XYZ file of C-alpha atoms in Angstrom:
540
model
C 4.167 209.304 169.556
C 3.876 206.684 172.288
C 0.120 204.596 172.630
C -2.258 205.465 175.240
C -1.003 202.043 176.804
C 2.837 203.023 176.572
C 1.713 206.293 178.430
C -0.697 204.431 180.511
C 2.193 202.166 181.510
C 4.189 204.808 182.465
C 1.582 206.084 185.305
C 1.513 202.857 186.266
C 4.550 202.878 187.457
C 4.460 206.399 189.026
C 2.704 204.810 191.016
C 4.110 201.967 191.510
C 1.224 199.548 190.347
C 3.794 197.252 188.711
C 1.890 194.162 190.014
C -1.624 193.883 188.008
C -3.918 190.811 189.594
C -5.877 189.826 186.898
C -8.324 187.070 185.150
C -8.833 188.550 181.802
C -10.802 188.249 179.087
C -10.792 188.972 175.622
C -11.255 192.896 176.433
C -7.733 192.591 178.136
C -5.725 191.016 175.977
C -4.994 194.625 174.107
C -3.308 195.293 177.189
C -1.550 192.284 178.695
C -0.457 190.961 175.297
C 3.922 191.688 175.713
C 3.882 193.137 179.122
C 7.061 194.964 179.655
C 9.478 192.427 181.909
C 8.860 194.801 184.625
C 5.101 194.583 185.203
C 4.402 191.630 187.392
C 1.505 189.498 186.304
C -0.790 187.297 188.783
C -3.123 185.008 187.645
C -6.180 184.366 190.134
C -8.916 181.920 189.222
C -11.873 184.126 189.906
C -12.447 187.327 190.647
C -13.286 187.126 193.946
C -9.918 185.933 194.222
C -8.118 188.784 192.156
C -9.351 191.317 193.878
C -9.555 189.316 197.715
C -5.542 189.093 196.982
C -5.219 192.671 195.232
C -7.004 193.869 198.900
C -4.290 191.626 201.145
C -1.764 193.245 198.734
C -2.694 196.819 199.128
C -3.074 196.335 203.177
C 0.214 194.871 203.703
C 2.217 197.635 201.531
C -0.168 200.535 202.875
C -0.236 201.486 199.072
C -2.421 201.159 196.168
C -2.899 197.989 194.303
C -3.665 197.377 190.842
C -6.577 194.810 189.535
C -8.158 193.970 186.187
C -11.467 192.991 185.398
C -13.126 191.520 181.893
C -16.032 193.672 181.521
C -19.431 192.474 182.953
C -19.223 188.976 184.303
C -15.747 189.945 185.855
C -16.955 192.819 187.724
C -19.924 191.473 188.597
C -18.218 188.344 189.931
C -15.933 190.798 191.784
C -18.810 192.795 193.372
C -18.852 191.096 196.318
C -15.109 191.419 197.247
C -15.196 195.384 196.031
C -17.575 195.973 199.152
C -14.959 194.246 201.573
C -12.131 195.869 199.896
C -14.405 199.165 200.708
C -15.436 198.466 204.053
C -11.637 197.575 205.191
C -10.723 200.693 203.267
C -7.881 199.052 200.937
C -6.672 200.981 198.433
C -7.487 199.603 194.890
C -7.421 200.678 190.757
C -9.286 198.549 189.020
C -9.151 198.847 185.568
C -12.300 196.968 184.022
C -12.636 195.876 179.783
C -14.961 197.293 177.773
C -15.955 196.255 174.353
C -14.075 198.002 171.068
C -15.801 201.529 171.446
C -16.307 201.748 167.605
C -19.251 199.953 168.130
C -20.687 200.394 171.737
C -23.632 202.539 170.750
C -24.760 198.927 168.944
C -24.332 196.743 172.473
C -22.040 193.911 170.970
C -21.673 190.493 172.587
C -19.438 191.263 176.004
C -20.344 195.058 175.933
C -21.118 196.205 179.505
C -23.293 198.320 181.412
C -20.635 198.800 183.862
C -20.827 202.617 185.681
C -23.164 201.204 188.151
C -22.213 197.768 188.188
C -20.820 197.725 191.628
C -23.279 200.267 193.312
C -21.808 202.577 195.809
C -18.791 200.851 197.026
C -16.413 202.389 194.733
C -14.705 205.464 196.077
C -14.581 207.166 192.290
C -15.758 205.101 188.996
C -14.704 207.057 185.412
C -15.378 206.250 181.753
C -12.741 208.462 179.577
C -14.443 210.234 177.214
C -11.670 209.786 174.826
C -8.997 207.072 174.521
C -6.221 209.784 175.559
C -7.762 210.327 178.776
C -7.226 206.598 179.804
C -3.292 207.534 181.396
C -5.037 210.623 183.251
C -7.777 208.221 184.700
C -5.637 205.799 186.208
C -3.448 208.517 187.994
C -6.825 210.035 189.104
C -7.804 206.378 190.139
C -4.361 206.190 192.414
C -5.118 209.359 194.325
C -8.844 208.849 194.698
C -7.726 205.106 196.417
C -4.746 206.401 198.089
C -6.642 209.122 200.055
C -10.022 208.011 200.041
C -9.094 204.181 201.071
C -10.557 202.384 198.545
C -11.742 200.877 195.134
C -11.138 202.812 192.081
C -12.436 201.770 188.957
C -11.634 203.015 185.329
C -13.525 201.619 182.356
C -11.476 201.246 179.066
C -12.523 200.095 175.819
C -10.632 196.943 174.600
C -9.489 199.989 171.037
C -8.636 202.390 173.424
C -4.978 201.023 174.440
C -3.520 201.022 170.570
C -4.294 204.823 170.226
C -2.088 207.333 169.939
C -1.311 209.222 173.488
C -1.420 212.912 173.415
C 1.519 215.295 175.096
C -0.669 217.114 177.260
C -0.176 219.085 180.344
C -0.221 216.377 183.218
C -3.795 215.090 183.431
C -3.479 214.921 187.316
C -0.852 215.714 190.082
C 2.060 213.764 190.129
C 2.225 213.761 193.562
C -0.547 214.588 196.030
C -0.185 215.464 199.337
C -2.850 215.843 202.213
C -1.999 217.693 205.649
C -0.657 214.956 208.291
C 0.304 217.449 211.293
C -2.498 217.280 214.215
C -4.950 220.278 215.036
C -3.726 221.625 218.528
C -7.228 222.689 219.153
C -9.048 219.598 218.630
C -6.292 217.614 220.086
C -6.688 219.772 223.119
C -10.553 219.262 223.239
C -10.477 215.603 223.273
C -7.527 215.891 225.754
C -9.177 217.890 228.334
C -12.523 215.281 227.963
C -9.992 212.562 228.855
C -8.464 214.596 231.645
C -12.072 215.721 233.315
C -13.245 211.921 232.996
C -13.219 210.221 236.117
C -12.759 207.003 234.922
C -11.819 206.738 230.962
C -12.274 203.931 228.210
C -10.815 203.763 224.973
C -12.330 201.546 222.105
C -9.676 200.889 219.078
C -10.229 199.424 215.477
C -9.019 199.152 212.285
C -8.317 202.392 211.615
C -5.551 202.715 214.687
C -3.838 199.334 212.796
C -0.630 201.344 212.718
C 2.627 201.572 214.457
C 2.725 204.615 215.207
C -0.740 204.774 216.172
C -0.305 201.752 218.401
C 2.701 203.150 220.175
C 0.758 206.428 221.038
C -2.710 204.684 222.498
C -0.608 202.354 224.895
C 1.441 205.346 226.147
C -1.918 207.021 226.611
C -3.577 204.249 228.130
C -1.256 203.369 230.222
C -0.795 207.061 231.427
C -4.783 207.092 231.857
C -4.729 204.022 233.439
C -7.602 203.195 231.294
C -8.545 199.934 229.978
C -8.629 199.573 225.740
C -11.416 197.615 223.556
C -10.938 196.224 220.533
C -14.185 197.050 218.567
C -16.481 194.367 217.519
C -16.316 193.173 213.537
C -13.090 194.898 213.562
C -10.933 194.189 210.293
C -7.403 194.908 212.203
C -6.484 195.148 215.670
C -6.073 198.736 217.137
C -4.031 197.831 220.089
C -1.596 195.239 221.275
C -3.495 192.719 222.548
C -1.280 190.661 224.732
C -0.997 194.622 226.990
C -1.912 194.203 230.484
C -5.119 197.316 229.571
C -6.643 195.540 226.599
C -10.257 194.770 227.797
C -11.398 192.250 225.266
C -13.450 192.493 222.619
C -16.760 194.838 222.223
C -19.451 192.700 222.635
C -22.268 193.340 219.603
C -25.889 193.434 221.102
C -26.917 196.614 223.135
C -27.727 195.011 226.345
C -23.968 193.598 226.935
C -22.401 196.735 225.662
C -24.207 198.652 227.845
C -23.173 196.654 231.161
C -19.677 196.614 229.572
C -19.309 200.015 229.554
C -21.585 201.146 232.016
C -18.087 201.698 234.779
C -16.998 204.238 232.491
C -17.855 208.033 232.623
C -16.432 208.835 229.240
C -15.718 206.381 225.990
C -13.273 207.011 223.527
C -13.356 205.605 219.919
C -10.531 205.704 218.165
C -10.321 204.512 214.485
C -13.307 202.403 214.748
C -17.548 203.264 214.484
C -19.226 204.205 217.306
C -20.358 201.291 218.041
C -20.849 197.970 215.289
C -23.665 195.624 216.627
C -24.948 191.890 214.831
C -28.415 191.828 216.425
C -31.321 194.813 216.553
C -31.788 195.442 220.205
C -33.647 198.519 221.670
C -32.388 201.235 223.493
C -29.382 203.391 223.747
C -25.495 202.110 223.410
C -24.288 203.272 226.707
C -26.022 204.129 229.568
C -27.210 207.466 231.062
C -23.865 209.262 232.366
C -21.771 207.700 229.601
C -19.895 210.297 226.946
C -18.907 209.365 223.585
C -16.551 210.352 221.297
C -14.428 209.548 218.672
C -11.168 209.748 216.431
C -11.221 209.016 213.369
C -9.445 209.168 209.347
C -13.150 207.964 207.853
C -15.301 211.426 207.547
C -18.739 209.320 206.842
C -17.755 207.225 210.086
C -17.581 210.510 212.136
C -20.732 211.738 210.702
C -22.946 208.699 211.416
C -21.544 208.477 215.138
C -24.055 209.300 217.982
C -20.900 211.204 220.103
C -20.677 213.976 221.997
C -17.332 215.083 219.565
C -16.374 213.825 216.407
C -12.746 214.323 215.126
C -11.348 213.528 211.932
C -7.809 213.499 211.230
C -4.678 211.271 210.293
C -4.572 209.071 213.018
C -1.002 208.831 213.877
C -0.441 212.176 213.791
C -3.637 212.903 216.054
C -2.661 210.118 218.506
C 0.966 210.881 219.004
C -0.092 214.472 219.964
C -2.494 213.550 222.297
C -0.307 210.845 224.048
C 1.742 214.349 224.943
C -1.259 216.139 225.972
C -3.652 214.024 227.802
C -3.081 213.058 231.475
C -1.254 216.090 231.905
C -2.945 218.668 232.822
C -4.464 219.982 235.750
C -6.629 217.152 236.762
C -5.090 214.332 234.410
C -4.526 211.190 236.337
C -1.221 210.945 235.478
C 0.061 207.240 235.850
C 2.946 205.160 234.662
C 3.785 201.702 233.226
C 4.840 200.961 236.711
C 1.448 201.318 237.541
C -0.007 199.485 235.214
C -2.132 196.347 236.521
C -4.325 194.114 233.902
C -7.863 194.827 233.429
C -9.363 191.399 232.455
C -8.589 188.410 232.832
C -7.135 186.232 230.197
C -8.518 183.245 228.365
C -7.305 179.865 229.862
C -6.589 177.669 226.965
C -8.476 174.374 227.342
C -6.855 170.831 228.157
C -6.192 168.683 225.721
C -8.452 166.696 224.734
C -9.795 162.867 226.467
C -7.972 160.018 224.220
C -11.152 159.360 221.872
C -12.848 162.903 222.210
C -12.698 165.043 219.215
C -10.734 168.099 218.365
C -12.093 171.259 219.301
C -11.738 174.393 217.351
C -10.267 176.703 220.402
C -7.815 173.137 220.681
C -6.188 174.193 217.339
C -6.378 177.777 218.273
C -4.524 177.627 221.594
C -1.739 174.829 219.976
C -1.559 178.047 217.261
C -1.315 180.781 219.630
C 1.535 179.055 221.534
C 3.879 178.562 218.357
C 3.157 181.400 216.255
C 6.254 184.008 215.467
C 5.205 187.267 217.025
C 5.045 189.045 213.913
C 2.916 186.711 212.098
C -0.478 188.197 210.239
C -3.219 185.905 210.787
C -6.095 186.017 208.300
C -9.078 185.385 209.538
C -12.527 183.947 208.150
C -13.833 181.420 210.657
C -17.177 182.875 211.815
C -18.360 180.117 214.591
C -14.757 179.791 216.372
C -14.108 183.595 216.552
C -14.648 184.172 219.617
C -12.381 181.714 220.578
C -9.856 182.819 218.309
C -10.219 186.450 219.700
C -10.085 184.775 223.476
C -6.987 182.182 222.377
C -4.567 184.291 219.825
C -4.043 188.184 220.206
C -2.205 190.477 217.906
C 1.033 191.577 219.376
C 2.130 193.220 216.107
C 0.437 196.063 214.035
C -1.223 193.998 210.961
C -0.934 190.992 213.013
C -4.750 190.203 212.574
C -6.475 190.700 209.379
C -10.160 189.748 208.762
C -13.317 191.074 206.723
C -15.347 194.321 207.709
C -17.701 193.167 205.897
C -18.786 189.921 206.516
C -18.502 188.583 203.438
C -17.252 184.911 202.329
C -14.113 184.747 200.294
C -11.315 186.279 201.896
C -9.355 185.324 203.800
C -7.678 182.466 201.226
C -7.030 185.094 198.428
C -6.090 187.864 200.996
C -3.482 185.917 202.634
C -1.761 185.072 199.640
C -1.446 189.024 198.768
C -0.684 189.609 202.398
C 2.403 186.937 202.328
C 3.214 189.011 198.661
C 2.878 192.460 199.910
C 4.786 191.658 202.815
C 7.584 188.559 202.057
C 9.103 189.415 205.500
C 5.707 188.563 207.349
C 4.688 185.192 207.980
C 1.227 184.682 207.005
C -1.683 182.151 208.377
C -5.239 181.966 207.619
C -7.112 180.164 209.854
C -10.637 179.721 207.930
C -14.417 177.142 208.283
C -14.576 174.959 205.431
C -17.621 176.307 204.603
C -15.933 180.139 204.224
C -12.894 178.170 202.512
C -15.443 176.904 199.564
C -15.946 180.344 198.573
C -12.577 181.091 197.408
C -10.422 177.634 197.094
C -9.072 178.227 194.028
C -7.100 181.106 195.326
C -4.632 177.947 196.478
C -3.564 177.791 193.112
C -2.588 181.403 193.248
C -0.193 180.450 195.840
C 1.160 177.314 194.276
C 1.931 179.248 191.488
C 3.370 182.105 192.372
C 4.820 179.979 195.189
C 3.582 181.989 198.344
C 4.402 180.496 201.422
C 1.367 180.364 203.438
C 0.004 177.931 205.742
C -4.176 177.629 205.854
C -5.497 175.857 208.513
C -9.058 175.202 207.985
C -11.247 174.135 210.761
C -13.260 171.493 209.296
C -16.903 170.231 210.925
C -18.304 169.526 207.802
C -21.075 172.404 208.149
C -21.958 175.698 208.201
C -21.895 175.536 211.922
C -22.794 179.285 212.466
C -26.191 179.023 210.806
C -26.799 176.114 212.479
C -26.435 178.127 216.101
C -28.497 181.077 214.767
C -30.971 178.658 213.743
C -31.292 177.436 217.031
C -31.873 180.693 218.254
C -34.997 180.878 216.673
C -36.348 177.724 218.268
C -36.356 175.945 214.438
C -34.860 173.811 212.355
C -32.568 174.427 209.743
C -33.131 173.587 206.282
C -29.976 173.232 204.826
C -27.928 170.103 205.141
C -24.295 169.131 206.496
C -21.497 168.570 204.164
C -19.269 166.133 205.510
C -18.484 164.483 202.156
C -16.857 167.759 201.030
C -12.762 167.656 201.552
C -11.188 170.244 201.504
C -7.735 168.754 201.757
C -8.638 166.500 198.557
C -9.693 169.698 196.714
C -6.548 171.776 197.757
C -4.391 168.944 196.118
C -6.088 168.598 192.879
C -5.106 172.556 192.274
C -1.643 171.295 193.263
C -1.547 172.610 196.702
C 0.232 170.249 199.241
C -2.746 169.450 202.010
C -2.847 167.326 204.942
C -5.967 166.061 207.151
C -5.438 166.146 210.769
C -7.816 164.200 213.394
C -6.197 164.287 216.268
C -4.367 166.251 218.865
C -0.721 164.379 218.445
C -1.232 164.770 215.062
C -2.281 168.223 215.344
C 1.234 169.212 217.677
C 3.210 167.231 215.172
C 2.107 168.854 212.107
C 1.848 172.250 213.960
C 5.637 171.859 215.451
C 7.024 170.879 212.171
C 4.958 173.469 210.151
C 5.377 177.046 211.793
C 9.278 176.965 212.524
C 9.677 176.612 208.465
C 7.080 179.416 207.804
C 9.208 182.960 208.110
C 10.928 181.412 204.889
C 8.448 179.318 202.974
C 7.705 179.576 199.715
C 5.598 176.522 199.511
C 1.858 176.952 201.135
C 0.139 173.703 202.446
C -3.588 173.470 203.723
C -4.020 172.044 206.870
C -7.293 170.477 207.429
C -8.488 169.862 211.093
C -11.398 167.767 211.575
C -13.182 169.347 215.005
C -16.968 168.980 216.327
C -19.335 171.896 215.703
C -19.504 173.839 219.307
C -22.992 174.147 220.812
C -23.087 177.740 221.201
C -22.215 180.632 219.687
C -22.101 184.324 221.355
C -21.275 187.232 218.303
């Protein structure tokens, strides 16, 4: 009779969670203790990080990945990252330690209270009631992540693994399948709004991060004639951005959304909330005149949404059939590529800087933008230079941009690193503030050690230069102080990660023109630390 682990193992790789990201504890070591040679095993220094690179992992393979946790203090440290891994709707099992169940009713030393430990944000939590439910759990686990796009947690007891395993009837399906093929009818509803609208908008998000999605909006855009937001906050970019119809960026207060959207008669979400805003302003998001609606795979993010019609479906699917709908019917504004003329105009990249004058963040980013591969993914976590980043360096490539829903601080290091191992073929840079980098840096040795070939460029001002600009806002002074003693470069080395400091723009071209050519193939990553002032202004 096989253990509950042996059988446990075996769903594992069903499906295909042979790579567990992990810092364990002594509630783990039941488990890890003579890992078969085909489970992969990555050690992260915090949780943060196991489950930051666990989410980078499951985005760039569109597939579950598997995490473990020690009990309390590693879930708890992990809390923070399950809400992003949530919010940009990455498929996760987490399988958490418990104390020997023997003796839980007595609340030993590293028992948990663990159910509720992570509030809301995971998509299914289960305790087995019995040891030989474990290998059910985690297959329950894979399907609840796989189709509900996100964290799954199962609790087992440190005993439970060296049980027996029962041959049962299988605990869950083997293989699920949900229905992928398009509704004619709603496809035709949403058609004939676009077709009766005079002069259409689209806004895209995360949720249309797909190639097959991607293909199906520009045909449809371009069809429409209709220029294409990216929405504001947005994880992954819906849309090529380098097309002559992409708009920009959603701006995130009321009154600027309003006069950006105010041309349109009808506004089309697709994949992404109706709409994401920073600041509280009053009134409505669009002006009088102005329908909504919206596409989307996330049934809560349909139900929340102040539209005229709400769709859910697989997006894909949904998109492809109404690139062969819309625009063609009696009425549609049927237009070609031909046609197509650009919508906005794009950012100018600055000059280089005055011999003397300091580096500027959107410097660093246009130097970037000018040398990186076209199907690079760059991780973002830089929350004062974003909008220069968004202006300087567009996605041309589904998954070419990658960045928190949430907001949180801590992901982009350990994210890129699963990125670069979900996808070897991708080349993979994170561009993060030293102040985000802090939360995460020992993710570095992650990538040292596993030898992931990423390159992190961290734009340093020795501050958190965002609060400082809110701050200002407010008419007030901020309390907290700069950190220009902190270097990040120094730190990066001492977890063996090779690290430069650049000051200047030569320097900057040099390192840049001898870094990114290597980077398809690399398996060494390097921090790049670039010194630039803090900017004066900042506009979410």
């Amino acid at each position: 009779m096989p253990t509950v682990r042996e059988a446990a193992l075996d769903v594992m790789r069903r499906h295909d969670l042979t790579t567990v990201f992990a810092n364990p504890g002594s509630t783990e070591v039941p488990f890890l203790a003579g890992l078969p040679e085909d489970i992969r095993f990555v050690l992260a220094l915090h949780e943060g990080s196991v489950i930051g690179a666990a989410t980078g992992y499951a985005i760039a393979r569109e597939a579950p990945a598997l995490a473990l946790l020690h009990t309390t203090a590693g879930l708890g440290n992990a809390a923070g990252a399950l809400s992003t891994a949530r919010v940009n709707r990455a498929p996760l099992v987490v399988v958490v330690g418990q104390q020997d169940r023997r003796h839980l009713v007595q609340e030993p030393f590293l028992a948990g209270r663990l159910e509720q430990l992570a509030g809301d944000y995971p998509v299914r939590t289960e305790t087995p009631p019995r040891a030989q439910d474990v290998p059910g759990a985690i297959a329950r686990a894979a399907h609840a992540a796989r189709t509900l796009r996100g964290p799954a947690l199962v609790i087992v007891p440190m005993d439970d693994w060296a049980q027996p395993a029962e041959e049962l009837p299988l605990p869950a399906p083997a293989q699920l399948r949900l229905p992928a093929a398009a509704d004619t009818g709603d496809v035709g509803e949403v058609a004939a709004l676009l077709d009766a609208a005079s002069a259409p908008a689209m806004v895209v998000g995360a949720g249309a991060d797909h190639p097959v999605t991607w293909e199906a909006l520009t045909l449809l855009a371009e069809r429409l004639g209709c220029p294409v937001w990216q929405e504001s906050f947005g994880a992954r970019a819906g849309f090529p951005q380098d097309h002559p119809l992409f708009a920009g960026h959603l701006p995130a207060d009321r009154t600027r959304l309003r006069e950006v959207l105010g041309a349109h008669d009808l506004v089309l979400s697709v994949g992404a909330p109706v709409f994401r805003q920073y600041p509280y302003e009053k009134g409505p998001l669009v002006r009088a005149g102005t329908r909504l609606a919206v596409v989307t795979d996330d049934p809560a993010e349909a139900q929340r949404a102040p539209v005229a019609l709400a769709v859910v479906a697989e997006l894909p699917a949904f998109c492809t059939a109404l690139a062969q709908t819309a625009g063609k019917g009696e009425g549609g504004a049927a237009r070609t590529p031909d046609a197509v003329r650009p919508v906005a105009e794009r950012a100018v990249p600055p000059p280089p800087p005055a011999k003397g004058e300091p580096l500027r963040a959107a410097h660093v980013l246009a130097e970037l933008a000018r040398r990186l591969p076209e199907e690079t993914v760059l991780v973002e976590e830089t929350p004062s230079s974003r909008p220069d980043l968004h202006a300087l360096v567009p996605a041309r490539r589904p998954l070419g941009f990658l960045s928190a829903a949430m907001g949180a601080l801590g992901f982009a290091l350990p994210a890129a690193i699963g990125v670069r191992m979900g996808a070897p073929e991708r080349p993979v840079v994170a561009v993060v503030g030293d102040g985000s980098s802090l939360y995460q840096i020992q993710a570095l040795w992650t990538a040292v050690r596993y030898k992931v070939g990423v390159v992190f460029v961290v734009l340093a001002n020795g501050r958190y230069a965002i609060m400082d600009r809110l701050a200002d806002k407010h008419e007030n002074t901020a309390p907290w102080p700069d950190f220009e003693e902190v270097s990040v470069s120094g730190m990066a080395k001492a977890l063996g990660c090779s690290a430069r400091r650049v000051t200047g723009h030569a320097q900057l071209l040099a390192e840049l023109d001898a870094l990114l050519p290597e980077l398809p193939d690399s398996t060494r990553p390097l921090v790049l630390e670039v010194a630039v002032r803090a900017e004066e202004t900042f506009q979410p």
